[in-house]
């Protein structure tokens, strides 16, 4: 019993990680509803994890993240519409979102708490408004299609399987980078900012710079998700970045668990399931989603990930008790 | 003993003071919390600041450490004008402080708290790719620092779980982690048990002699063991300054501050000094 528990403590994480990776690779082989669903989940999970890096660690909840998803996607689409080659279009999309992140960051780091929420909300709405009304550039309501995807040698994103695997790899890279960041001294400083910024400044930290960098990282990775989004969907239109899209991203993070990176990825999985799967069978899927969210917030303030962690702690406590008795 | 708004602690005024304030004023709307305070603290001095509740002691510290800007006046650190510098720059120049209302990182563990402080003055605080736990030198130093108080066995405890006394100790250790040249302590012993006070006193006495210490304290007994001279702040102004023994025997000081202790309870509150 004790040995089994100890094995579980050592191996649950790695085994679950490998198992999920293997399952994803297998499921993504076939064209069809399931693989489309998974790819959507992975793209949204990148946004949710970026949002968590900013919200869960630094304490800055952004309600405008969908806007930056849109900037990445529109950047690619508009560049292709102007006959840029596909790889150059990717460069335009990522460059646009990076520059925008660097510029808007100057404004965003001036505020905290609810003011930050409102400012990012305003940014998101302005970006949405531009997509909707700057018809000359964005085609307005209709959106812009993207039909030619980048390729180099045998690596061709126009091949559906290659595209799906690329999404999986990018998701994994972003997740591992964000996890690495959170474990670094910089990541520790972000948690310090959320906990007590005045104290951190008194310890020699230029806290505004740290918040700025966290912002730029989160915005850039969201833009990366935007590029993938437009490749996967073949179209970007204003609805992708509207107010409810922003709300859903925050829901993913809260449902999954703030400050855990993997949790919000899990949150994205659940929310996409509700949106795309359950909505087929159930008209009142939004009611059910609302009730689920209430239940999670009530019974596990740390979200779904918090519940998993709590189970792990109970196991560790049991191990400690068994070790004492033996 | 000198009275008036200028105060000098330690060695002669000709040497460059470790920390100096000149004509410091801070007004909050109608209220003048700090009123034309000038003081010079010599390198290595152990300097106390006393005064009743609301005298402006914490506000004076906030002016010195840069948390708030003065309405008028200058702050100098080792002769360098730091009036316009933000707190993190002052910290980098060797000015450390603790807070009266404890400001530790409550959702971080003791080890994380101290490691964060350790990285404060190093370029590594912006490192993204290397885990903070792999900075063995820093974490070892953090653990050693924790050992200066009884926190060595509490390294993995989240700061929110610590007792009040332990939190106050952590507060002091965070400031010490930067190895400051000038340390401002705002009532480090507030709310501590007598035993814990002795522990804090012992730690403060064991600090390196070249460290300049400025300490706000309500409890004269705690102060007596640690500082050699002190200044009295009343209604924002510096009213007396000198050796501890002189301060205690000064009539005006008795009236405005120490005297309160012999008044019947209920006339003046000694409470409210804790967080
Ligand atoms: N941010 C602020 N805004 C307005 N008034 C303030 C502010 N900070 C302090 N004050 C006022 O300034 C005066 C001095 O406060 P301060 O905290 O400096 O006193 P103190 O000597 O530290 O008192 P205590 O012994 O209670 O800690 C008080 O009347 C206080 O109400
Ligand atoms: Mg005070």
XYZ file of C-alpha atoms and ligand atoms in Angstrom:
633
model
C 0.000 0.000 0.000
C 2.665 2.452 1.128
C 4.906 1.491 -1.767
C 2.068 1.938 -4.237
C 1.310 5.378 -2.867
C 4.952 6.397 -3.031
C 5.155 5.178 -6.621
C 2.097 7.229 -7.408
C 3.688 10.318 -5.866
C 6.778 9.937 -8.007
C 5.224 8.939 -11.273
C 1.701 10.353 -11.539
C 2.870 13.609 -13.108
C 5.288 12.240 -15.707
C 3.102 9.227 -16.558
C 0.016 11.394 -16.998
C 2.001 13.817 -19.148
C 3.358 11.115 -21.431
C -0.027 9.376 -21.615
C -1.815 12.570 -22.593
C 0.836 13.349 -25.209
C 0.524 9.856 -26.710
C -3.284 9.998 -26.720
C -3.233 13.417 -28.387
C -0.808 12.270 -31.076
C -2.991 9.230 -31.811
C -6.266 11.175 -31.853
C -4.777 13.852 -34.073
C -3.848 11.330 -36.787
C -7.357 11.054 -38.192
C -9.211 13.865 -39.912
C -12.593 14.543 -38.419
C -14.575 16.038 -35.623
C -12.363 14.835 -32.751
C -9.100 16.141 -34.133
C -10.710 19.467 -35.060
C -11.992 19.735 -31.513
C -8.584 18.964 -30.018
C -6.817 21.489 -32.224
C -9.292 24.152 -31.122
C -8.647 23.225 -27.509
C -4.891 23.488 -27.976
C -5.087 26.908 -29.622
C -7.379 28.285 -26.924
C -5.232 26.652 -24.243
C -2.255 28.729 -25.403
C -4.304 31.882 -24.841
C -5.565 30.643 -21.463
C -2.038 29.809 -20.300
C -0.737 33.231 -21.383
C -3.598 34.867 -19.558
C -2.722 32.836 -16.477
C 0.913 33.909 -16.632
C -0.301 37.481 -16.332
C -3.323 36.908 -14.074
C -2.418 33.970 -11.884
C 1.200 34.882 -11.252
C 1.418 38.640 -11.624
C -2.138 39.333 -10.472
C -3.107 41.246 -13.608
C -6.347 39.890 -15.100
C -6.697 40.912 -18.754
C -10.151 41.118 -20.286
C -8.763 42.035 -23.687
C -6.691 38.993 -24.575
C -8.924 37.958 -27.486
C -7.960 41.250 -29.118
C -4.333 40.143 -29.310
C -5.378 36.766 -30.660
C -7.125 38.768 -33.352
C -4.077 40.931 -34.061
C -1.910 37.856 -34.686
C -4.563 36.327 -36.915
C -5.437 39.513 -38.813
C -1.753 40.286 -39.260
C -1.286 37.042 -41.171
C -4.554 37.366 -43.089
C -4.057 40.986 -44.135
C -0.452 40.353 -45.190
C -1.538 37.394 -47.312
C -4.334 39.473 -48.808
C -1.620 41.923 -49.850
C 0.266 39.103 -51.568
C 2.973 38.616 -48.980
C 4.420 35.097 -49.100
C 3.024 32.907 -46.267
C 6.157 32.897 -44.092
C 6.446 36.661 -44.396
C 2.783 36.884 -43.413
C 3.569 34.915 -40.255
C 6.327 37.420 -39.585
C 3.892 40.292 -40.055
C 1.351 38.715 -37.676
C 3.902 38.039 -34.924
C 5.665 41.356 -35.494
C 2.395 43.290 -35.289
C 1.371 41.670 -32.028
C 4.842 42.121 -30.537
C 4.994 45.806 -31.420
C 1.463 46.339 -30.179
C 2.305 44.536 -26.938
C 5.426 46.661 -26.434
C 3.501 49.886 -27.065
C 0.308 49.129 -25.134
C 2.390 47.702 -22.298
C 3.571 51.215 -21.490
C -0.047 52.089 -20.714
C -1.061 48.766 -19.189
C 1.664 48.666 -16.522
C 0.603 52.037 -15.179
C -2.471 50.502 -13.592
C -3.269 47.520 -11.381
C -6.259 45.667 -10.037
C -9.649 46.618 -11.397
C -8.199 49.506 -13.434
C -6.041 47.014 -15.298
C -9.114 44.888 -16.027
C -10.953 47.919 -17.383
C -8.012 49.179 -19.451
C -7.437 45.801 -21.069
C -11.167 45.493 -21.654
C -11.052 48.848 -23.428
C -8.051 47.761 -25.501
C -9.848 44.583 -26.506
C -12.962 46.537 -27.486
C -10.942 49.031 -29.542
C -9.217 46.186 -31.404
C -12.572 44.508 -31.981
C -14.000 47.823 -33.174
C -11.142 48.231 -35.643
C -11.682 44.741 -37.025
C -15.388 45.420 -37.326
C -15.321 48.910 -38.817
C -12.019 49.416 -40.632
C -13.580 47.657 -43.587
C -10.916 48.762 -46.048
C -8.309 46.765 -44.157
C -10.264 44.078 -42.336
C -13.207 43.349 -44.659
C -15.430 44.140 -41.663
C -18.036 41.583 -40.695
C -17.051 39.105 -43.384
C -13.554 38.567 -42.086
C -10.553 37.598 -44.176
C -9.882 34.077 -45.409
C -6.420 32.574 -45.434
C -6.019 29.824 -47.982
C -2.271 29.356 -48.514
C -0.293 28.185 -45.520
C 3.501 28.291 -45.169
C 5.659 25.402 -46.260
C 9.358 24.703 -46.478
C 10.690 21.622 -48.205
C 8.758 18.568 -47.076
C 7.322 20.496 -44.125
C 3.998 21.776 -45.418
C 1.343 23.298 -43.199
C -1.177 22.934 -46.015
C -1.104 19.260 -45.091
C -3.813 18.932 -42.416
C -1.890 16.384 -40.352
C 1.290 18.477 -40.383
C -0.733 21.496 -39.287
C -2.331 19.588 -36.396
C 1.013 18.250 -35.209
C 2.496 21.725 -35.466
C -0.276 23.088 -33.250
C 0.454 20.351 -30.714
C 4.182 21.097 -30.768
C 3.685 24.860 -30.446
C 1.283 24.274 -27.555
C 3.856 22.060 -25.814
C 6.667 24.560 -26.385
C 4.618 27.487 -25.066
C 3.460 25.467 -22.059
C 7.000 24.361 -21.190
C 8.382 27.870 -21.680
C 5.718 29.387 -19.435
C 6.295 26.709 -16.792
C 10.039 27.392 -16.998
C 9.448 31.124 -16.643
C 7.261 30.637 -13.578
C 9.990 28.619 -11.873
C 12.737 31.158 -12.566
C 13.746 34.059 -10.308
C 11.708 36.229 -12.666
C 8.661 34.033 -12.085
C 9.232 34.295 -8.350
C 9.304 38.070 -8.700
C 5.930 38.004 -10.453
C 4.422 36.114 -7.522
C 6.088 38.660 -5.262
C 4.389 41.465 -7.177
C 0.992 39.867 -6.736
C 1.670 39.286 -3.061
C 3.183 42.644 -2.101
C 4.534 44.994 -4.710
C 5.641 47.736 -2.300
C 7.803 45.277 -0.421
C 9.329 43.962 -3.623
C 10.275 47.497 -4.683
C 11.919 48.022 -1.301
C 13.978 44.899 -2.043
C 15.482 46.501 -5.136
C 13.050 45.296 -7.797
C 11.943 47.667 -10.523
C 8.495 46.139 -10.368
C 7.092 48.100 -13.315
C 9.683 46.503 -15.596
C 8.763 43.034 -14.362
C 5.070 43.663 -14.985
C 5.917 45.043 -18.416
C 7.908 41.952 -19.400
C 5.162 39.634 -18.130
C 2.666 41.599 -20.203
C 4.766 41.428 -23.372
C 5.290 37.674 -22.941
C 1.567 37.062 -22.426
C 0.560 39.248 -25.369
C 3.139 37.688 -27.692
C 2.143 34.085 -26.939
C -1.495 35.051 -27.446
C -0.485 36.396 -30.855
C 1.206 33.056 -31.592
C -2.132 31.393 -30.832
C -3.753 33.888 -33.230
C -1.488 32.804 -36.078
C -2.342 29.161 -35.422
C -6.020 30.084 -35.138
C -6.227 31.593 -38.595
C -4.364 28.650 -40.132
C -6.637 26.125 -38.442
C -9.881 27.941 -39.215
C -8.927 29.423 -42.579
C -10.729 32.622 -41.597
C -10.509 35.450 -39.085
C -13.515 37.663 -38.389
C -14.403 40.155 -35.628
C -16.527 37.654 -33.630
C -13.303 35.834 -32.649
C -12.283 38.867 -30.627
C -15.612 40.118 -29.304
C -16.475 40.685 -25.685
C -17.798 37.194 -25.047
C -14.580 35.675 -26.417
C -12.665 37.627 -23.787
C -15.093 36.406 -21.152
C -14.589 32.795 -22.189
C -10.811 33.085 -21.868
C -11.127 34.384 -18.321
C -13.582 31.557 -17.591
C -11.039 29.014 -18.825
C -8.424 30.390 -16.452
C -10.698 30.583 -13.413
C -12.281 27.187 -14.054
C -8.885 25.548 -14.570
C -7.236 27.306 -11.647
C -5.313 30.582 -11.495
C -1.568 30.359 -11.182
C -0.957 26.823 -12.398
C -0.460 27.100 -16.208
C -1.663 23.502 -16.740
C -4.939 24.272 -14.993
C -6.071 26.926 -17.487
C -5.098 24.546 -20.325
C -7.482 22.061 -18.702
C -10.020 24.856 -18.388
C -9.753 25.473 -22.137
C -10.439 21.780 -22.769
C -13.575 21.843 -20.620
C -14.942 25.114 -21.989
C -14.385 24.056 -25.605
C -16.156 20.784 -24.803
C -19.131 22.731 -23.497
C -19.142 25.146 -26.419
C -18.684 22.708 -29.264
C -19.718 19.264 -28.060
C -22.417 19.738 -25.459
C -24.059 22.530 -27.417
C -24.980 19.952 -30.073
C -27.018 17.842 -27.672
C -28.174 20.438 -25.198
C -29.801 23.784 -25.886
C -29.181 24.923 -22.336
C -25.448 24.185 -22.392
C -24.658 27.686 -21.159
C -26.828 27.131 -18.082
C -25.002 23.898 -17.380
C -21.637 25.613 -17.896
C -22.637 28.355 -15.493
C -23.674 25.831 -12.861
C -20.417 23.918 -13.343
C -18.434 27.097 -12.865
C -20.347 27.969 -9.701
C -19.780 24.475 -8.329
C -16.055 24.604 -9.053
C -15.615 28.068 -7.565
C -17.571 27.055 -4.449
C -15.972 23.688 -3.811
C -12.485 24.231 -5.204
C -11.319 27.837 -5.154
C -8.129 26.654 -6.864
C -10.168 25.447 -9.833
C -9.952 22.008 -11.408
C -6.185 21.991 -11.049
C -6.520 22.964 -7.405
C -8.774 19.941 -6.854
C -6.175 17.639 -8.426
C -3.442 19.178 -6.285
C -5.573 18.746 -3.176
C -5.962 15.041 -3.979
C -2.183 14.828 -4.305
C -1.716 16.475 -0.917
C -4.167 14.039 0.699
C -2.119 11.181 -0.740
C 1.093 12.740 0.607
C -0.509 13.102 4.034
C -1.563 9.469 3.908
C 1.999 8.466 2.997
C 3.319 10.430 5.946
C 0.836 8.725 8.301
C 1.654 5.270 6.986
C 5.366 5.932 7.305
C 4.906 6.936 10.917
C 2.965 3.799 11.821
C 5.359 1.428 10.049
C 21.616 67.644 24.237
C 20.387 69.785 21.393
C 16.818 70.805 20.773
C 15.269 72.125 17.609
C 14.739 70.681 14.208
C 18.324 69.691 13.395
C 19.702 66.474 14.770
C 23.027 64.787 14.381
C 23.798 61.329 15.587
C 27.138 59.713 16.245
C 30.401 61.282 15.178
C 31.023 64.959 14.336
C 28.955 66.659 11.676
C 31.986 67.184 9.462
C 32.020 63.565 8.218
C 29.614 62.711 5.420
C 26.503 61.329 7.098
C 25.247 57.891 6.065
C 21.753 59.248 5.857
C 20.607 62.851 5.985
C 17.337 64.660 5.635
C 17.259 68.426 5.106
C 14.097 70.463 5.667
C 11.835 67.485 5.001
C 8.140 68.324 4.843
C 5.168 66.233 3.889
C 1.618 67.494 3.884
C -1.476 65.351 3.398
C -4.206 67.781 2.405
C -4.468 70.008 5.475
C -2.313 67.892 7.760
C 1.433 68.383 8.024
C 2.620 64.879 8.897
C 6.334 65.759 8.702
C 7.232 69.359 9.421
C 10.665 70.685 8.458
C 12.689 67.764 9.790
C 16.453 67.817 9.340
C 18.601 65.011 10.626
C 22.034 63.543 10.015
C 22.888 59.987 10.917
C 26.600 59.197 10.949
C 27.940 55.962 9.436
C 27.687 53.103 11.902
C 25.366 55.010 14.226
C 22.563 53.289 16.100
C 19.805 55.862 16.029
C 16.324 55.683 17.514
C 13.219 57.674 16.632
C 10.491 57.917 19.222
C 7.250 59.834 19.427
C 3.576 59.293 20.172
C 1.122 57.724 17.750
C 0.607 59.860 14.691
C 3.782 61.871 15.306
C 4.861 61.275 11.714
C 7.567 58.656 12.311
C 6.426 56.247 9.616
C 5.838 59.089 7.188
C 9.411 60.263 7.804
C 10.644 56.742 6.986
C 8.553 56.707 3.828
C 10.224 59.953 2.764
C 13.670 58.524 3.466
C 13.034 55.241 1.628
C 11.149 56.799 -1.275
C 7.700 55.257 -0.784
C 6.330 58.800 -0.816
C 7.761 62.056 -2.145
C 8.414 64.997 0.185
C 6.450 68.210 -0.266
C 9.747 69.965 0.392
C 13.271 69.019 1.448
C 16.070 66.693 0.452
C 17.263 63.202 1.317
C 20.922 62.241 1.041
C 22.517 58.822 1.276
C 26.268 58.964 1.889
C 26.284 62.488 0.510
C 24.393 61.601 -2.637
C 21.081 63.341 -3.289
C 18.485 60.572 -3.582
C 15.358 62.730 -3.231
C 14.130 61.908 -6.709
C 15.007 58.211 -6.745
C 12.328 55.506 -6.566
C 12.522 52.907 -3.743
C 14.233 50.200 -5.813
C 17.087 52.540 -6.723
C 17.555 53.507 -3.084
C 17.618 49.822 -2.171
C 20.340 49.286 -4.762
C 22.346 52.090 -3.159
C 22.259 50.285 0.180
C 19.143 51.599 1.877
C 17.041 48.825 3.406
C 13.843 49.079 5.386
C 11.165 47.148 7.210
C 7.511 48.066 7.448
C 5.455 48.739 10.544
C 2.470 47.003 9.003
C 4.187 43.797 8.050
C 4.781 43.348 4.363
C 6.054 39.860 3.766
C 5.000 37.798 0.749
C 2.147 35.956 2.416
C 1.497 33.356 -0.268
C 5.168 32.448 -0.661
C 7.121 30.117 1.593
C 9.780 31.429 3.964
C 12.491 30.139 1.628
C 10.825 31.794 -1.377
C 10.487 35.047 0.571
C 14.156 35.121 1.453
C 15.342 33.921 -1.960
C 13.338 36.694 -3.581
C 15.129 39.157 -1.336
C 18.494 37.579 -2.194
C 17.952 38.137 -5.919
C 16.862 41.731 -5.307
C 20.208 43.336 -6.032
C 21.455 40.779 -8.534
C 20.951 40.718 -12.286
C 19.603 37.206 -11.861
C 16.245 38.648 -10.861
C 15.495 39.005 -14.568
C 16.652 35.515 -15.458
C 13.838 33.557 -17.097
C 15.176 30.149 -18.030
C 16.969 28.885 -14.949
C 14.910 27.622 -11.982
C 15.349 29.763 -8.897
C 15.981 26.624 -6.886
C 19.114 25.952 -8.935
C 20.781 29.104 -7.595
C 22.281 27.018 -4.794
C 24.383 29.825 -3.402
C 21.375 32.090 -3.011
C 19.084 29.496 -1.488
C 21.803 28.330 0.890
C 22.381 31.897 2.007
C 18.636 32.360 2.407
C 18.419 29.259 4.575
C 21.397 30.430 6.632
C 19.737 33.795 7.140
C 16.580 32.059 8.350
C 18.759 30.347 10.928
C 19.560 33.700 12.528
C 16.075 33.516 13.984
C 14.213 30.323 14.682
C 12.999 30.191 11.105
C 15.414 27.522 9.881
C 12.854 24.793 10.474
C 10.071 26.843 8.884
C 11.640 27.199 5.425
C 8.864 25.342 3.630
C 6.042 27.003 5.567
C 3.923 29.506 3.666
C 4.353 32.920 5.268
C 0.598 33.186 5.887
C 0.904 30.231 8.298
C 3.594 31.840 10.449
C 2.921 33.185 13.924
C 2.912 36.941 14.390
C 6.353 36.829 15.933
C 7.765 34.757 13.096
C 6.334 37.170 10.542
C 7.991 40.118 12.286
C 11.274 38.218 12.232
C 10.884 37.406 8.546
C 10.205 41.084 7.909
C 13.579 42.001 9.421
C 15.364 39.168 7.618
C 14.014 40.296 4.232
C 15.648 43.676 4.758
C 18.889 42.103 6.003
C 19.097 39.825 2.962
C 20.163 42.804 0.844
C 23.081 43.506 3.200
C 22.085 47.161 3.421
C 24.515 49.868 4.508
C 21.692 51.803 6.131
C 18.753 49.956 7.658
C 15.459 51.596 8.622
C 13.403 49.539 11.070
C 9.815 50.591 11.736
C 8.823 49.149 15.121
C 10.433 45.755 14.548
C 9.337 44.492 17.959
C 5.726 45.674 17.830
C 3.329 43.053 19.106
C 6.047 40.592 20.053
C 6.165 38.561 23.257
C 8.882 39.537 25.778
C 10.923 36.495 24.764
C 10.664 37.387 21.095
C 11.661 40.966 21.860
C 14.842 39.745 23.450
C 15.518 37.686 20.353
C 15.041 40.702 18.075
C 17.240 42.809 20.324
C 19.968 40.190 20.241
C 19.820 40.027 16.461
C 19.972 43.799 16.132
C 22.935 43.970 18.489
C 24.740 41.325 16.466
C 24.535 43.340 13.237
C 27.869 44.416 11.749
C 29.273 47.581 13.340
C 29.567 49.426 10.013
C 25.819 49.103 9.414
C 23.902 52.290 10.121
C 20.681 51.591 11.958
C 17.681 53.889 12.299
C 14.889 52.429 14.347
C 11.401 53.587 15.251
C 10.251 52.046 18.504
C 7.539 52.672 21.042
C 9.130 50.507 23.668
C 11.955 52.455 25.307
C 13.322 49.259 26.806
C 13.810 47.669 23.401
C 15.439 50.848 22.164
C 17.752 51.193 25.149
C 19.408 47.885 24.431
C 20.131 48.710 20.815
C 20.561 52.422 20.067
C 23.005 54.946 21.502
C 21.155 58.108 20.579
C 17.640 59.038 19.652
C 15.407 61.811 18.349
C 11.909 62.671 19.476
C 9.261 63.483 16.922
C 6.106 65.303 17.972
C 3.360 66.563 15.642
C 5.683 66.080 12.702
C 8.567 68.101 14.106
C 11.807 66.984 15.706
C 11.696 68.349 19.258
C 14.681 66.739 20.944
C 17.699 64.684 20.117
C 20.623 63.271 22.018
C 21.959 60.321 23.972
C 19.363 57.877 25.219
C 19.900 58.752 28.866
C 19.382 62.454 28.170
C 16.258 61.782 26.139
C 14.736 59.840 28.980
C 15.399 62.547 31.526
C 14.273 65.460 29.354
C 11.163 67.085 30.805
C 9.537 67.984 27.517
C 10.067 64.477 26.268
C 8.413 63.151 29.419
C 5.497 65.475 28.821
C 4.836 64.629 25.215
C 5.804 61.026 25.157
C 7.195 59.115 28.075
C 4.907 60.850 30.524
C 1.942 59.166 29.023
C 2.965 55.916 30.631
C 2.260 57.262 34.138
C -1.081 58.812 33.247
C -4.130 56.816 34.276
C -5.337 54.437 31.610
C -7.822 55.897 29.177
C -6.301 59.352 28.798
C -3.809 58.500 26.112
C -3.608 55.290 24.138
C -0.407 53.312 24.023
C -2.260 50.806 21.878
C -2.412 50.987 18.138
C 1.292 50.561 17.680
C 0.963 47.020 16.449
C 0.041 46.101 12.886
N -1.150 58.436 3.166
C -1.634 59.288 4.107
N -2.676 60.107 3.798
C -3.176 60.964 4.718
N -2.702 61.077 5.966
C -1.682 60.286 6.338
C -1.093 59.351 5.428
N -0.081 58.697 6.059
C -0.050 59.194 7.298
N -0.990 60.154 7.475
C -1.220 60.924 8.691
O 0.005 61.483 9.071
C 0.167 61.463 10.476
C 1.449 60.764 10.834
O 1.280 59.370 10.569
P 2.460 58.340 10.770
O 1.949 56.992 10.335
O 3.662 58.837 10.122
O 2.627 58.355 12.353
P 3.533 57.428 13.255
O 4.367 58.331 14.080
O 4.223 56.402 12.480
O 2.424 56.773 14.197
P 2.387 55.307 14.878
O 3.196 55.384 16.117
O 0.935 55.100 15.180
O 2.906 54.362 13.881
C -1.073 60.794 11.039
O -1.975 61.799 11.468
C -1.640 60.060 9.864
O -3.042 59.972 9.954
Mg 4.204 54.412 12.388
